[in-house]
């Protein structure tokens, strides 16, 4: 049984398969090895001490080749990816009759890496309490734990817990009480001020110019707006930690969003403006790409707004998953989806000759366009601004 890794993807945030971090591995084999993969995956996870959930193996054949997609969720996707590489190497060695591979040593090394990367129990308790309170939390690139976004955030250094146990002072981390962690731990964070500042997530293809114009307009009405354009997962996370940010706008790199997931747990406004054709084959098709790039829709707050480009059928198909009111945009007001959306009292923007039209139900507001403006860009910027102001007023 010959098994080869084609690609391993580590999702560090919500993605099209699950809202939790996880690992997706595509494998190529000369026969169906689903049973063997399932057995060694479970055994390896137990021996490494890695928590995994919802393991799923999907197999399909093309000619003499059997393709396997292995997926599982785990709080440590990097360790999970290494574990998959070990599993594939082990199966390959067994197939070749190679008994020199020291499987126990490799698993022991992974266990040591897992222990070194693990957060202290006290920090995990505080993160669990944050989740129960609806406050976002994540591990930053510098190893600190960020609780909350922007000016409503706080950073915790896990090393303080390793060095002193729970005997920390308020001055050590910046700060409330809870029924989840022990009072001495919970009191370390100012829960009354922690949370998420308004976050706008824009995704699609070449959206940076549109997002930049929206940020410029937003800054005329609101101070302390932090923004990251064509942002990688890490750059977006860095922007979320800005202690001066009263609002955050993220224009996401579609490649990073496809292969690493969404860098935020929640947002006030999400927008999927288009689909980059060059990524369709990598995602597995247009519908899969729309689901991957539109995942921010699923974490948009119920009181927020989502902007969807109705001219793309794959994007429009996501409308049924929206937990919040929608703002649909299209080049023509005759679009059937816009007519139906407006008839139900929804908001929409579209172009009509030399103007953009902002419609709320049956009412319309004309926005004249100058000859030197890109009509579609202006429409998208207006939609983002309208969505933000509507959500922020709640």
Short mmCIF file of C-alpha atoms in Angstrom, two decimals:
data_model
loop_
_atom_site.label_atom_id
_atom_site.label_comp_id
_atom_site.label_asym_id
_atom_site.label_seq_id
_atom_site.Cartn_x
_atom_site.Cartn_y
_atom_site.Cartn_z
CA UNK A 1 0.00 0.00 0.00
CA UNK A 2 1.75 3.14 -1.26
CA UNK A 3 0.52 6.42 0.27
CA UNK A 4 1.70 9.90 -0.72
CA UNK A 5 0.87 13.33 0.66
CA UNK A 6 -0.42 15.73 -1.99
CA UNK A 7 -1.23 18.62 0.33
CA UNK A 8 -1.70 19.31 4.03
CA UNK A 9 -3.69 22.38 5.06
CA UNK A 10 -3.72 23.73 8.60
CA UNK A 11 -6.71 25.92 9.42
CA UNK A 12 -5.98 28.29 12.30
CA UNK A 13 -9.43 29.89 12.35
CA UNK A 14 -13.02 29.28 11.16
CA UNK A 15 -13.13 27.78 7.66
CA UNK A 16 -15.50 26.19 5.18
CA UNK A 17 -15.42 22.79 6.92
CA UNK A 18 -15.79 23.78 10.57
CA UNK A 19 -15.75 26.88 12.80
CA UNK A 20 -12.82 25.42 14.77
CA UNK A 21 -9.13 25.08 13.82
CA UNK A 22 -8.26 21.82 12.11
CA UNK A 23 -6.23 19.87 9.58
CA UNK A 24 -7.10 18.77 6.05
CA UNK A 25 -4.78 16.32 4.27
CA UNK A 26 -5.16 15.13 0.70
CA UNK A 27 -3.45 11.79 0.12
CA UNK A 28 -2.87 9.66 -2.97
CA UNK A 29 -2.69 5.87 -2.72
CA UNK A 30 -2.77 2.79 -4.92
CA UNK A 31 -5.61 1.25 -2.91
CA UNK A 32 -8.27 2.26 -0.40
CA UNK A 33 -6.51 2.64 2.95
CA UNK A 34 -9.31 4.42 4.83
CA UNK A 35 -9.49 1.77 7.57
CA UNK A 36 -5.72 1.80 8.15
CA UNK A 37 -5.64 5.61 8.19
CA UNK A 38 -8.49 5.77 10.70
CA UNK A 39 -6.77 3.27 13.01
CA UNK A 40 -3.33 4.87 12.98
CA UNK A 41 -4.79 8.38 13.29
CA UNK A 42 -6.65 7.45 16.46
CA UNK A 43 -3.65 5.60 17.91
CA UNK A 44 -1.19 8.39 17.12
CA UNK A 45 -3.45 11.10 18.61
CA UNK A 46 -3.78 9.12 21.84
CA UNK A 47 -0.04 8.54 22.13
CA UNK A 48 0.83 12.15 21.34
CA UNK A 49 -1.88 13.40 23.68
CA UNK A 50 -3.40 15.55 20.93
CA UNK A 51 -7.09 16.35 21.23
CA UNK A 52 -8.83 15.78 17.91
CA UNK A 53 -12.51 15.82 17.04
CA UNK A 54 -14.83 14.89 14.19
CA UNK A 55 -12.25 12.85 12.22
CA UNK A 56 -13.51 12.22 8.71
CA UNK A 57 -11.93 10.31 5.84
CA UNK A 58 -13.46 10.59 2.37
CA UNK A 59 -12.18 8.36 -0.45
CA UNK A 60 -12.71 8.45 -4.21
CA UNK A 61 -11.01 6.82 -7.18
CA UNK A 62 -9.77 8.08 -10.53
CA UNK A 63 -8.41 5.24 -12.58
CA UNK A 64 -5.83 3.32 -10.54
CA UNK A 65 -5.46 6.12 -8.00
CA UNK A 66 -7.41 6.34 -4.74
CA UNK A 67 -7.67 9.83 -3.26
CA UNK A 68 -8.21 10.28 0.46
CA UNK A 69 -9.24 13.53 2.16
CA UNK A 70 -8.50 13.30 5.88
CA UNK A 71 -9.99 16.00 8.11
CA UNK A 72 -10.15 16.55 11.86
CA UNK A 73 -10.46 19.50 14.22
CA UNK A 74 -7.78 20.18 16.81
CA UNK A 75 -6.66 23.16 18.91
CA UNK A 76 -3.09 22.50 17.70
CA UNK A 77 -3.26 22.22 13.89
CA UNK A 78 0.51 22.50 13.39
CA UNK A 79 1.09 19.47 15.65
CA UNK A 80 -1.81 17.73 13.90
CA UNK A 81 -0.18 18.26 10.50
CA UNK A 82 3.09 16.77 11.76
CA UNK A 83 1.17 13.81 13.10
CA UNK A 84 -0.37 13.19 9.67
CA UNK A 85 3.08 13.23 8.09
CA UNK A 86 4.21 10.65 10.66
CA UNK A 87 1.17 8.47 9.93
CA UNK A 88 1.81 8.50 6.20
CA UNK A 89 5.50 7.71 6.71
CA UNK A 90 4.56 4.83 9.02
CA UNK A 91 2.13 3.34 6.50
CA UNK A 92 4.74 3.70 3.76
CA UNK A 93 7.37 1.93 5.86
CA UNK A 94 4.97 -0.88 6.66
CA UNK A 95 4.15 -1.26 2.96
CA UNK A 96 7.84 -1.41 2.06
CA UNK A 97 8.60 -3.89 4.82
CA UNK A 98 10.94 -1.37 6.46
CA UNK A 99 11.20 -2.21 10.16
CA UNK A 100 13.91 0.36 10.89
CA UNK A 101 11.49 3.26 11.38
CA UNK A 102 11.39 4.26 15.05
CA UNK A 103 7.70 5.12 15.31
CA UNK A 104 7.78 5.39 19.10
CA UNK A 105 10.60 7.96 19.03
CA UNK A 106 8.79 10.12 16.47
CA UNK A 107 5.59 10.07 18.51
CA UNK A 108 7.53 10.90 21.67
CA UNK A 109 9.07 13.91 19.93
CA UNK A 110 5.61 15.07 18.89
CA UNK A 111 4.36 14.63 22.43
CA UNK A 112 7.18 16.82 23.71
CA UNK A 113 6.33 19.48 21.10
CA UNK A 114 2.69 19.30 22.11
CA UNK A 115 3.56 19.75 25.78
CA UNK A 116 5.87 22.68 25.03
CA UNK A 117 3.18 24.42 22.97
CA UNK A 118 0.37 23.76 25.45
CA UNK A 119 -1.00 26.72 27.39
CA UNK A 120 -1.09 26.60 31.20
CA UNK A 121 -4.38 25.31 32.58
CA UNK A 122 -5.14 28.70 34.13
CA UNK A 123 -4.90 30.41 30.74
CA UNK A 124 -7.16 27.78 29.17
CA UNK A 125 -9.68 28.44 31.94
CA UNK A 126 -9.63 32.17 31.22
CA UNK A 127 -10.04 31.53 27.47
CA UNK A 128 -12.98 29.21 28.20
CA UNK A 129 -14.57 31.91 30.31
CA UNK A 130 -14.02 34.44 27.54
CA UNK A 131 -15.79 32.11 25.11
CA UNK A 132 -18.70 31.68 27.53
CA UNK A 133 -18.97 35.46 27.81
CA UNK A 134 -18.87 35.92 24.03
CA UNK A 135 -15.45 37.60 24.15
CA UNK A 136 -13.03 36.53 21.37
CA UNK A 137 -9.63 35.18 22.38
CA UNK A 138 -6.65 33.80 20.47
CA UNK A 139 -2.94 33.08 20.80
CA UNK A 140 -0.84 35.80 19.20
CA UNK A 141 2.34 35.34 17.21
CA UNK A 142 4.38 36.59 20.16
CA UNK A 143 2.94 33.84 22.37
CA UNK A 144 0.69 36.17 24.36
CA UNK A 145 -3.04 35.43 24.57
CA UNK A 146 -5.23 38.22 23.22
CA UNK A 147 -8.64 38.54 24.91
CA UNK A 148 -10.92 40.95 23.05
CA UNK A 149 -10.25 43.06 19.94
CA UNK A 150 -8.74 46.53 19.58
CA UNK A 151 -9.38 49.04 22.35
CA UNK A 152 -11.59 46.46 24.09
CA UNK A 153 -8.79 43.91 24.26
CA UNK A 154 -6.16 42.82 26.75
CA UNK A 155 -3.05 40.66 26.51
CA UNK A 156 -2.01 37.88 28.89
CA UNK A 157 1.51 36.49 29.09
CA UNK A 158 1.20 32.71 29.70
CA UNK A 159 4.77 32.69 31.04
CA UNK A 160 3.57 34.50 34.16
CA UNK A 161 1.39 31.53 35.02
CA UNK A 162 4.19 29.06 34.38
CA UNK A 163 6.55 31.02 36.62
CA UNK A 164 4.19 31.93 39.47
CA UNK A 165 1.26 29.55 39.16
CA UNK A 166 -1.88 31.50 40.01
CA UNK A 167 -0.24 33.99 42.38
CA UNK A 168 -0.51 36.95 39.99
CA UNK A 169 -1.19 40.56 40.71
CA UNK A 170 -3.64 42.73 38.83
CA UNK A 171 -0.71 44.75 37.49
CA UNK A 172 0.74 41.64 35.81
CA UNK A 173 -1.86 41.48 33.04
CA UNK A 174 -3.79 44.66 33.23
CA UNK A 175 -6.73 43.64 35.28
CA UNK A 176 -13.07 40.99 36.91
CA UNK A 177 -14.99 37.86 38.34
CA UNK A 178 -16.75 34.90 36.91
CA UNK A 179 -18.49 31.65 37.58
CA UNK A 180 -16.16 29.70 35.28
CA UNK A 181 -12.55 30.16 36.38
CA UNK A 182 -11.68 30.40 40.05
CA UNK A 183 -12.29 33.93 41.40
CA UNK A 184 -8.55 34.54 41.82
CA UNK A 185 -8.02 33.86 38.11
CA UNK A 186 -11.11 35.56 36.77
CA UNK A 187 -10.31 38.71 38.70
CA UNK A 188 -7.23 39.15 36.52
CA UNK A 189 -9.29 40.38 33.57
CA UNK A 190 -11.56 43.46 33.33
CA UNK A 191 -14.54 41.60 31.88
CA UNK A 192 -16.74 44.70 32.00
CA UNK A 193 -14.69 46.39 29.29
CA UNK A 194 -13.49 43.39 27.25
CA UNK A 195 -15.16 42.49 23.98
CA UNK A 196 -14.90 43.31 20.31
CA UNK A 197 -14.78 46.74 18.74
CA UNK A 198 -16.72 46.96 15.43
CA UNK A 199 -14.92 44.73 12.91
CA UNK A 200 -15.53 44.79 9.15
CA UNK A 201 -14.28 41.84 7.08
CA UNK A 202 -14.05 42.26 3.30
CA UNK A 203 -13.21 39.30 1.08
CA UNK A 204 -13.13 38.49 -2.60
CA UNK A 205 -10.49 39.15 -5.25
CA UNK A 206 -8.97 42.56 -5.91
CA UNK A 207 -10.83 44.33 -3.12
CA UNK A 208 -8.06 46.42 -1.56
CA UNK A 209 -8.81 49.63 -3.52
CA UNK A 210 -12.49 49.43 -2.63
CA UNK A 211 -11.69 48.75 1.02
CA UNK A 212 -9.16 51.59 1.15
CA UNK A 213 -11.79 54.01 -0.20
CA UNK A 214 -14.28 52.76 2.41
CA UNK A 215 -11.73 53.21 5.22
CA UNK A 216 -10.99 56.75 4.04
CA UNK A 217 -14.70 57.60 4.10
CA UNK A 218 -15.20 55.94 7.47
CA UNK A 219 -12.34 57.90 9.03
CA UNK A 220 -14.14 61.13 8.15
CA UNK A 221 -16.87 60.13 10.61
CA UNK A 222 -15.03 57.96 13.12
CA UNK A 223 -11.60 58.24 14.67
CA UNK A 224 -9.21 55.43 15.55
CA UNK A 225 -10.00 53.15 12.60
CA UNK A 226 -7.30 50.51 12.12
CA UNK A 227 -7.11 48.77 8.75
CA UNK A 228 -5.14 46.04 7.00
CA UNK A 229 -5.37 45.63 3.22
CA UNK A 230 -4.78 42.35 1.37
CA UNK A 231 -4.01 41.06 4.84
CA UNK A 232 -2.57 37.65 5.54
CA UNK A 233 -3.97 35.68 8.47
CA UNK A 234 -1.10 36.85 10.72
CA UNK A 235 -1.30 40.49 9.64
CA UNK A 236 -5.05 40.54 10.29
CA UNK A 237 -4.50 39.04 13.75
CA UNK A 238 -1.88 41.69 14.49
CA UNK A 239 -4.39 44.41 13.53
CA UNK A 240 -6.91 42.95 15.99
CA UNK A 241 -4.43 43.52 18.83
CA UNK A 242 -4.07 47.28 18.22
CA UNK A 243 -4.96 48.81 21.63
CA UNK A 244 -5.83 52.16 20.02
CA UNK A 245 -8.32 50.74 17.49
CA UNK A 246 -11.92 51.81 18.03
CA UNK A 247 -12.93 50.02 14.82
CA UNK A 248 -11.09 47.56 12.59
CA UNK A 249 -11.39 46.96 8.84
CA UNK A 250 -9.79 43.85 7.37
CA UNK A 251 -9.42 43.27 3.63
CA UNK A 252 -8.33 39.62 3.53
CA UNK A 253 -5.88 37.92 1.20
CA UNK A 254 -8.07 35.30 -0.55
CA UNK A 255 -5.24 32.73 -0.67
CA UNK A 256 -4.65 32.90 3.08
CA UNK A 257 -8.38 32.85 3.72
CA UNK A 258 -8.71 29.72 1.56
CA UNK A 259 -5.82 27.82 3.14
CA UNK A 260 -5.63 29.12 6.74
CA UNK A 261 -9.17 30.14 7.53
CA UNK A 262 -10.70 33.28 9.00
CA UNK A 263 -8.59 35.29 11.47
CA UNK A 264 -11.62 36.56 13.44
CA UNK A 265 -14.20 34.78 15.61
CA UNK A 266 -16.83 37.47 15.18
CA UNK A 267 -17.46 40.64 13.17
CA UNK A 268 -20.07 43.36 12.80
CA UNK A 269 -20.02 43.62 9.00
CA UNK A 270 -18.92 41.07 6.42
CA UNK A 271 -18.73 41.51 2.66
CA UNK A 272 -18.06 39.09 -0.19
CA UNK A 273 -17.65 41.25 -3.27
CA UNK A 274 -16.40 38.84 -5.95
CA UNK A 275 -14.64 35.52 -6.61
CA UNK A 276 -11.07 35.34 -7.98
CA UNK A 277 -11.21 32.90 -10.89
CA UNK A 278 -7.60 31.76 -10.42
CA UNK A 279 -8.49 30.12 -7.11
CA UNK A 280 -11.52 28.16 -8.29
CA UNK A 281 -9.59 24.99 -9.16
CA UNK A 282 -7.64 25.11 -5.88
CA UNK A 283 -10.85 25.39 -3.88
CA UNK A 284 -12.53 22.59 -5.82
CA UNK A 285 -14.95 24.73 -7.80
CA UNK A 286 -16.79 28.04 -7.77
CA UNK A 287 -19.32 27.05 -5.11
CA UNK A 288 -16.58 25.75 -2.78
CA UNK A 289 -14.58 28.93 -3.30
CA UNK A 290 -17.60 31.08 -2.41
CA UNK A 291 -18.09 29.09 0.80
CA UNK A 292 -14.40 29.42 1.66
CA UNK A 293 -14.17 33.17 1.05
CA UNK A 294 -17.61 33.87 2.50
CA UNK A 295 -17.03 32.18 5.85
CA UNK A 296 -17.08 35.58 7.61
CA UNK A 297 -20.81 35.64 6.88
CA UNK A 298 -21.27 32.86 9.43
CA UNK A 299 -19.59 34.81 12.25
CA UNK A 300 -21.35 38.12 11.57
CA UNK A 301 -23.34 39.21 14.62
CA UNK A 302 -27.15 38.95 14.33
CA UNK A 303 -27.36 42.72 14.75
CA UNK A 304 -24.75 43.29 12.06
CA UNK A 305 -24.95 43.43 8.28
CA UNK A 306 -23.60 41.31 5.42
CA UNK A 307 -22.93 42.67 1.92
CA UNK A 308 -23.23 40.10 -0.90
CA UNK A 309 -22.70 40.54 -4.63
CA UNK A 310 -25.90 39.16 -6.12
CA UNK A 311 -24.44 39.12 -9.64
CA UNK A 312 -22.46 35.99 -8.66
CA UNK A 313 -24.84 33.01 -8.27
CA UNK A 314 -22.35 31.19 -5.99
CA UNK A 315 -22.17 34.23 -3.69
CA UNK A 316 -25.92 34.79 -3.75
CA UNK A 317 -26.40 31.13 -2.73
CA UNK A 318 -24.83 31.99 0.64
CA UNK A 319 -27.69 34.37 1.50
CA UNK A 320 -29.64 31.58 3.18
CA UNK A 321 -26.87 31.14 5.76
CA UNK A 322 -26.84 34.76 6.91
CA UNK A 323 -27.52 35.23 10.65
CA UNK A 324 -28.06 38.97 10.05
CA UNK A 325 -29.83 41.36 7.64
CA UNK A 326 -28.39 41.41 4.12
CA UNK A 327 -27.38 44.26 1.84
CA UNK A 328 -27.40 42.97 -1.73
CA UNK A 329 -25.52 44.73 -4.52
CA UNK A 330 -25.87 44.25 -8.27
CA UNK A 331 -25.26 46.16 -11.46
CA UNK A 332 -28.96 46.30 -12.28
CA UNK A 333 -32.05 46.91 -10.19
CA UNK A 334 -33.89 44.43 -12.40
CA UNK A 335 -32.00 41.54 -10.82
CA UNK A 336 -34.69 39.06 -9.63
CA UNK A 337 -32.96 38.54 -6.28
CA UNK A 338 -32.87 42.29 -5.62
CA UNK A 339 -36.54 42.67 -6.48
CA UNK A 340 -37.48 39.84 -4.12
CA UNK A 341 -35.18 41.17 -1.39
CA UNK A 342 -36.66 44.65 -1.63
CA UNK A 343 -40.20 43.29 -1.68
CA UNK A 344 -39.43 41.67 1.68
CA UNK A 345 -38.23 45.03 3.05
CA UNK A 346 -34.52 44.39 2.56
CA UNK A 347 -31.78 46.83 1.54
CA UNK A 348 -30.01 46.83 -1.82
CA UNK A 349 -27.74 48.98 -3.96
CA UNK A 350 -27.56 48.97 -7.75
CA UNK A 351 -26.65 51.15 -10.73
CA UNK A 352 -29.11 53.16 -12.79
CA UNK A 353 -27.68 55.16 -15.64
CA UNK A 354 -25.45 57.87 -14.07
CA UNK A 355 -26.36 57.16 -10.46
CA UNK A 356 -26.10 54.56 -7.76
CA UNK A 357 -29.37 53.71 -6.05
CA UNK A 358 -29.67 52.92 -2.36
CA UNK A 359 -32.97 51.12 -1.84
CA UNK A 360 -34.62 50.23 1.45
CA UNK A 361 -37.69 48.26 0.63
CA UNK A 362 -39.62 50.36 -1.88
CA UNK A 363 -37.90 53.68 -1.04
CA UNK A 364 -34.94 54.82 -3.14
CA UNK A 365 -32.15 57.32 -2.69
CA UNK A 366 -30.18 58.41 -5.77
CA UNK A 367 -26.43 58.94 -5.40
CA UNK A 368 -25.10 60.86 -8.47
CA UNK A 369 -21.86 59.55 -9.96
CA UNK A 370 -19.19 61.78 -11.48
CA UNK A 371 -17.75 60.77 -14.88
CA UNK A 372 -14.33 60.01 -13.40
CA UNK A 373 -15.69 57.55 -10.82
CA UNK A 374 -15.65 53.78 -11.20
CA UNK A 375 -19.40 53.11 -10.80
CA UNK A 376 -19.02 49.62 -9.36
CA UNK A 377 -16.31 50.63 -6.90
CA UNK A 378 -18.44 53.57 -5.71
CA UNK A 379 -21.41 51.25 -5.34
CA UNK A 380 -19.41 48.78 -3.24
CA UNK A 381 -17.92 51.52 -1.04
CA UNK A 382 -21.38 52.98 -0.46
CA UNK A 383 -22.73 49.53 0.43
CA UNK A 384 -19.95 48.97 2.97
CA UNK A 385 -20.47 52.39 4.52
CA UNK A 386 -24.26 51.96 4.65
CA UNK A 387 -23.90 48.49 6.21
CA UNK A 388 -21.48 49.78 8.83
CA UNK A 389 -23.62 52.78 9.82
CA UNK A 390 -26.78 50.63 10.00
CA UNK A 391 -25.11 48.01 12.21
CA UNK A 392 -23.23 50.52 14.36
CA UNK A 393 -26.45 52.41 15.12
CA UNK A 394 -27.98 49.34 16.81
#
